[in-house]
Amino acid sequence: MTTCIQAKNVGLTFRPKNREPVTALNDFSLEVGQGEFVSIVGPSGCGKSTFLNILLGLIKPDTGLMQLNGARITGPGQDRAMVFQEFGLLPWRTVLANVELGLELKGVEFSIRRHRATELINMAGLAGFENHYPHELSGGMKQRVGLARALATDPEVLLMDEPFAALDAQTRDLMQAELLQVWDRTKKTVIFVTHSIEEAAYLSDRVVIMSARPGRIKQIIKVQLPRPRDYEMRLSPEFNDLKSRIWDVLKEELIDKK
Amino acid sequence: MKVKEYYEEHQRALLGLSSFIFLAAAWELLLTYVVPLNPFFFTKPSLIAIAFKEQALGGNLWHNLAISSRAFIWGFSFSVVIGIPLGAVMGWRRRVEYALDPFLTALYASPLVAIAPLLIVVFGVGLLGKAVLVFLLAVFPFIFNTFAGVKSADPLLINVVRSFGGKERDLYLKVILPSTLPYIAAGTRLAIGRGLVGIIVGEFYAASEGIGFAISQAGDTYRLPEMFVGIIVLSLVAVLLTEVMRKLEITLAPWRAGEEIR
Ligand SMILES: Nc1ncnc2c1ncn2[C@@H]1O[C@H](COP(=O)(O)OP(=O)(O)OP(=O)(O)O)[C@@H](O)[C@H]1O
Ligand SMILES: [Mg+2]
């Protein structure tokens, strides 16, 4: 498998004014292959979002190297898109206009982007809400708009920051299945941050477990379940076994800090 | 059923109107049956109505209104053209903020009408003096509200647009401008009120025409009904402008239509 993303000894310390500096990432190294689906789990505040933001090109690391397809990441690019943890929808734009944002910035012609955005809105189960404003949507719907927006530009790398956290259990299952299909069809490289061990195990090729802050990689667990995955797989003993292996590693981090 | 529906649809206007009518009626009745009317110190709606009719038909009402409006429009336009860009630059460039803020805050906080006589001496009693006074009073809400609006732009949304490849220009147009619009609208409503004060004060000090002049002259000569005509015209203008602003806000910022904007 060719390497897509390479993080080498990445370190980053936030230095807010009049506050103690916070080391969010320390000596963080990870390689992700092209088309691979990697989940990241870890205690709250361990630097997961920070890692995604560096990958996205919004923040520069203090130390280390972050590469995409062999080239150092110097800023945002259309080869990557993020589903933001706090949605990040523009309140003055309708659902449709929000989904179109990336295409618009890419300079895609109006009729094409409208067509594409409508397609994704339907996929995300938001048909009929094209002309609603974000404040008229539920949390789960906002998250789906964020997902549709990220998929609209058809990025090579999809960064997802707890994209399903605000969804109810049923919608969540549906969106997971939908995501796996999209991923299978488009062969995107996906980095998926979640707090749900079950979700990480079900979706991923590998699960990265981070230590508490300053975040570094504690262990990487390879998921051996066959693809395509289906819902029934979650009931198998292998799946439960996998979940408890992840939990055992993660548990130490959660308890240590208390 | 029909009546109830009509009421619910126009509740706001109907309640506003009926409280207005009630007050006017109470005033009229009070001065007709309870308090003896001394025309030097009191007046009542019916007398004001008569004076209004006279002023509108044969008097100087429209001329005065035109004179005052001209000064208002000039001063107000300049406050928009200067205040909004200045506030935007202050919000976006920290150094400009630090350089100008103390000076502007001091001016905003001080009662500028106190220097009206000075302005009149420097700029004359005509259009220019009054327009300058309106400008000075109205420009601050534009500066400070635009400034606050730019500052309020959500860093997350700026990052979102950047992450999708947005350049600096896109940040202005797609995030900062829309977040600032509601602030500017609120500033405009403040500025209208302050600008009207500017006109009236300017015309109180020295003028030979204008609504403010008419009010002060009528007051000086104990012609109360005429004085009230000026005051009422003034409040009508204020209400009208504010109402136009409200409509404009709803058109410009439909995403906030759900919230009641005042
Ligand atoms: N802009 C910032 N300025 C200062 N500190 C920050 C900033 N962003 C994040 N941090 C700090 O860096 C640490 C890591 O934050 P990050 O958002 O990456 O955590 P996370 O792993 O995504 O947590 P969660 O699971 O709760 O989303 C936190 O302790 C946070 O307080
Ligand atoms: Mg996070």
Short mmCIF file of C-alpha atoms in Angstrom, two decimals, chain A residues 56-183:
data_model
loop_
_atom_site.label_atom_id
_atom_site.label_comp_id
_atom_site.label_asym_id
_atom_site.label_seq_id
_atom_site.Cartn_x
_atom_site.Cartn_y
_atom_site.Cartn_z
CA LEU A 56 -5.94 20.02 7.29
CA GLY A 57 -3.24 22.68 7.16
CA LEU A 58 -4.90 25.10 9.56
CA ILE A 59 -2.17 24.87 12.20
CA LYS A 60 1.54 24.35 11.75
CA PRO A 61 3.25 21.91 14.10
CA ASP A 62 6.14 23.22 16.24
CA THR A 63 8.26 20.18 15.59
CA GLY A 64 8.26 17.19 13.31
CA LEU A 65 6.99 16.66 9.84
CA MET A 66 3.54 16.20 8.37
CA GLN A 67 3.41 14.93 4.83
CA LEU A 68 0.71 14.16 2.33
CA ASN A 69 1.65 12.00 -0.65
CA GLY A 70 5.30 12.70 0.06
CA ALA A 71 4.98 16.50 0.19
CA ARG A 72 5.06 18.59 3.32
CA ILE A 73 1.70 20.11 4.24
CA THR A 74 1.98 23.88 4.13
CA GLY A 75 -1.66 24.93 4.20
CA PRO A 76 -5.19 23.88 3.38
CA GLY A 77 -5.79 22.19 0.08
CA GLN A 78 -8.65 20.83 -1.94
CA ASP A 79 -7.30 17.30 -1.63
CA ARG A 80 -8.52 17.28 2.01
CA ALA A 81 -11.82 18.10 3.66
CA MET A 82 -12.97 18.00 7.25
CA VAL A 83 -16.23 17.21 8.93
CA PHE A 84 -15.93 19.55 11.91
CA GLN A 85 -16.70 18.52 15.46
CA GLU A 86 -18.75 21.68 16.08
CA PHE A 87 -20.38 21.51 12.62
CA GLY A 88 -19.00 24.87 11.46
CA LEU A 89 -22.02 25.64 9.30
CA LEU A 90 -22.39 29.21 8.10
CA PRO A 91 -25.58 30.43 9.80
CA TRP A 92 -26.43 32.80 6.95
CA ARG A 93 -26.39 30.07 4.37
CA THR A 94 -29.11 27.56 3.68
CA VAL A 95 -28.37 23.85 3.77
CA LEU A 96 -27.88 23.88 0.01
CA ALA A 97 -25.53 26.87 0.07
CA ASN A 98 -23.57 25.34 2.93
CA VAL A 99 -23.04 22.12 1.04
CA GLU A 100 -21.96 24.13 -1.99
CA LEU A 101 -19.32 26.10 -0.10
CA GLY A 102 -16.32 24.01 -1.08
CA LEU A 103 -17.39 23.75 -4.72
CA GLU A 104 -17.95 27.47 -4.85
CA LEU A 105 -14.47 28.17 -3.49
CA LYS A 106 -13.11 25.71 -6.01
CA GLY A 107 -14.73 27.74 -8.78
CA VAL A 108 -17.15 25.06 -9.93
CA GLU A 109 -19.84 26.32 -12.26
CA PHE A 110 -23.21 27.08 -10.68
CA SER A 111 -25.38 24.42 -12.33
CA ILE A 112 -22.84 21.68 -11.73
CA ARG A 113 -22.35 22.51 -8.09
CA ARG A 114 -26.06 22.79 -7.50
CA HIS A 115 -26.56 19.36 -9.01
CA ARG A 116 -23.76 17.83 -6.98
CA ALA A 117 -24.90 19.46 -3.75
CA THR A 118 -28.45 18.22 -4.25
CA GLU A 119 -27.16 14.70 -4.80
CA LEU A 120 -25.27 14.78 -1.52
CA ILE A 121 -28.16 16.32 0.36
CA ASN A 122 -30.29 13.41 -0.75
CA MET A 123 -27.61 10.96 0.28
CA ALA A 124 -27.43 12.55 3.71
CA GLY A 125 -31.20 12.19 4.06
CA LEU A 126 -31.78 15.92 4.07
CA ALA A 127 -34.05 16.14 1.03
CA GLY A 128 -36.70 18.77 1.64
CA PHE A 129 -34.44 20.83 3.88
CA GLU A 130 -32.38 22.44 1.11
CA ASN A 131 -33.65 25.90 1.91
CA HIS A 132 -33.57 25.67 5.69
CA TYR A 133 -31.08 27.63 7.72
CA PRO A 134 -28.83 25.82 10.21
CA HIS A 135 -30.68 27.20 13.24
CA GLU A 136 -33.78 25.37 12.00
CA LEU A 137 -32.02 21.99 12.07
CA SER A 138 -31.44 19.46 14.82
CA GLY A 139 -27.91 18.63 15.91
CA GLY A 140 -27.90 15.43 13.92
CA MET A 141 -29.09 17.17 10.79
CA LYS A 142 -26.38 19.80 11.13
CA GLN A 143 -23.81 17.07 11.36
CA ARG A 144 -25.13 15.49 8.19
CA VAL A 145 -24.89 18.84 6.41
CA GLY A 146 -21.25 18.97 7.52
CA LEU A 147 -20.69 15.51 6.11
CA ALA A 148 -22.37 16.34 2.81
CA ARG A 149 -20.29 19.52 2.54
CA ALA A 150 -17.05 17.62 3.08
CA LEU A 151 -17.97 14.98 0.51
CA ALA A 152 -19.11 17.53 -2.06
CA THR A 153 -15.60 18.47 -3.18
CA ASP A 154 -14.71 14.80 -3.53
CA PRO A 155 -11.49 15.12 -1.52
CA GLU A 156 -8.86 12.43 -1.58
CA VAL A 157 -8.55 12.54 2.20
CA LEU A 158 -11.57 12.80 4.43
CA LEU A 159 -10.99 13.97 7.99
CA MET A 160 -13.86 13.33 10.34
CA ASP A 161 -13.98 14.76 13.84
CA GLU A 162 -16.62 12.86 15.80
CA PRO A 163 -18.98 13.22 12.86
CA PHE A 164 -21.71 11.03 14.28
CA ALA A 165 -21.58 12.14 17.90
CA ALA A 166 -24.80 14.16 17.70
CA LEU A 167 -26.82 11.50 15.92
CA ASP A 168 -29.38 9.22 17.49
CA ALA A 169 -28.44 5.54 17.51
CA GLN A 170 -30.51 4.56 14.47
CA THR A 171 -29.40 7.42 12.26
CA ARG A 172 -25.90 6.74 13.39
CA ASP A 173 -26.09 3.14 12.18
CA LEU A 174 -27.47 4.31 8.86
CA MET A 175 -24.79 6.95 8.42
CA GLN A 176 -22.06 4.46 9.29
CA ALA A 177 -23.31 2.11 6.62
CA GLU A 178 -23.58 5.00 4.17
CA LEU A 179 -20.04 6.13 4.98
CA LEU A 180 -18.67 2.63 4.42
CA GLN A 181 -20.36 2.50 1.04
CA VAL A 182 -19.02 5.89 0.01
CA TRP A 183 -15.60 4.88 1.18
#
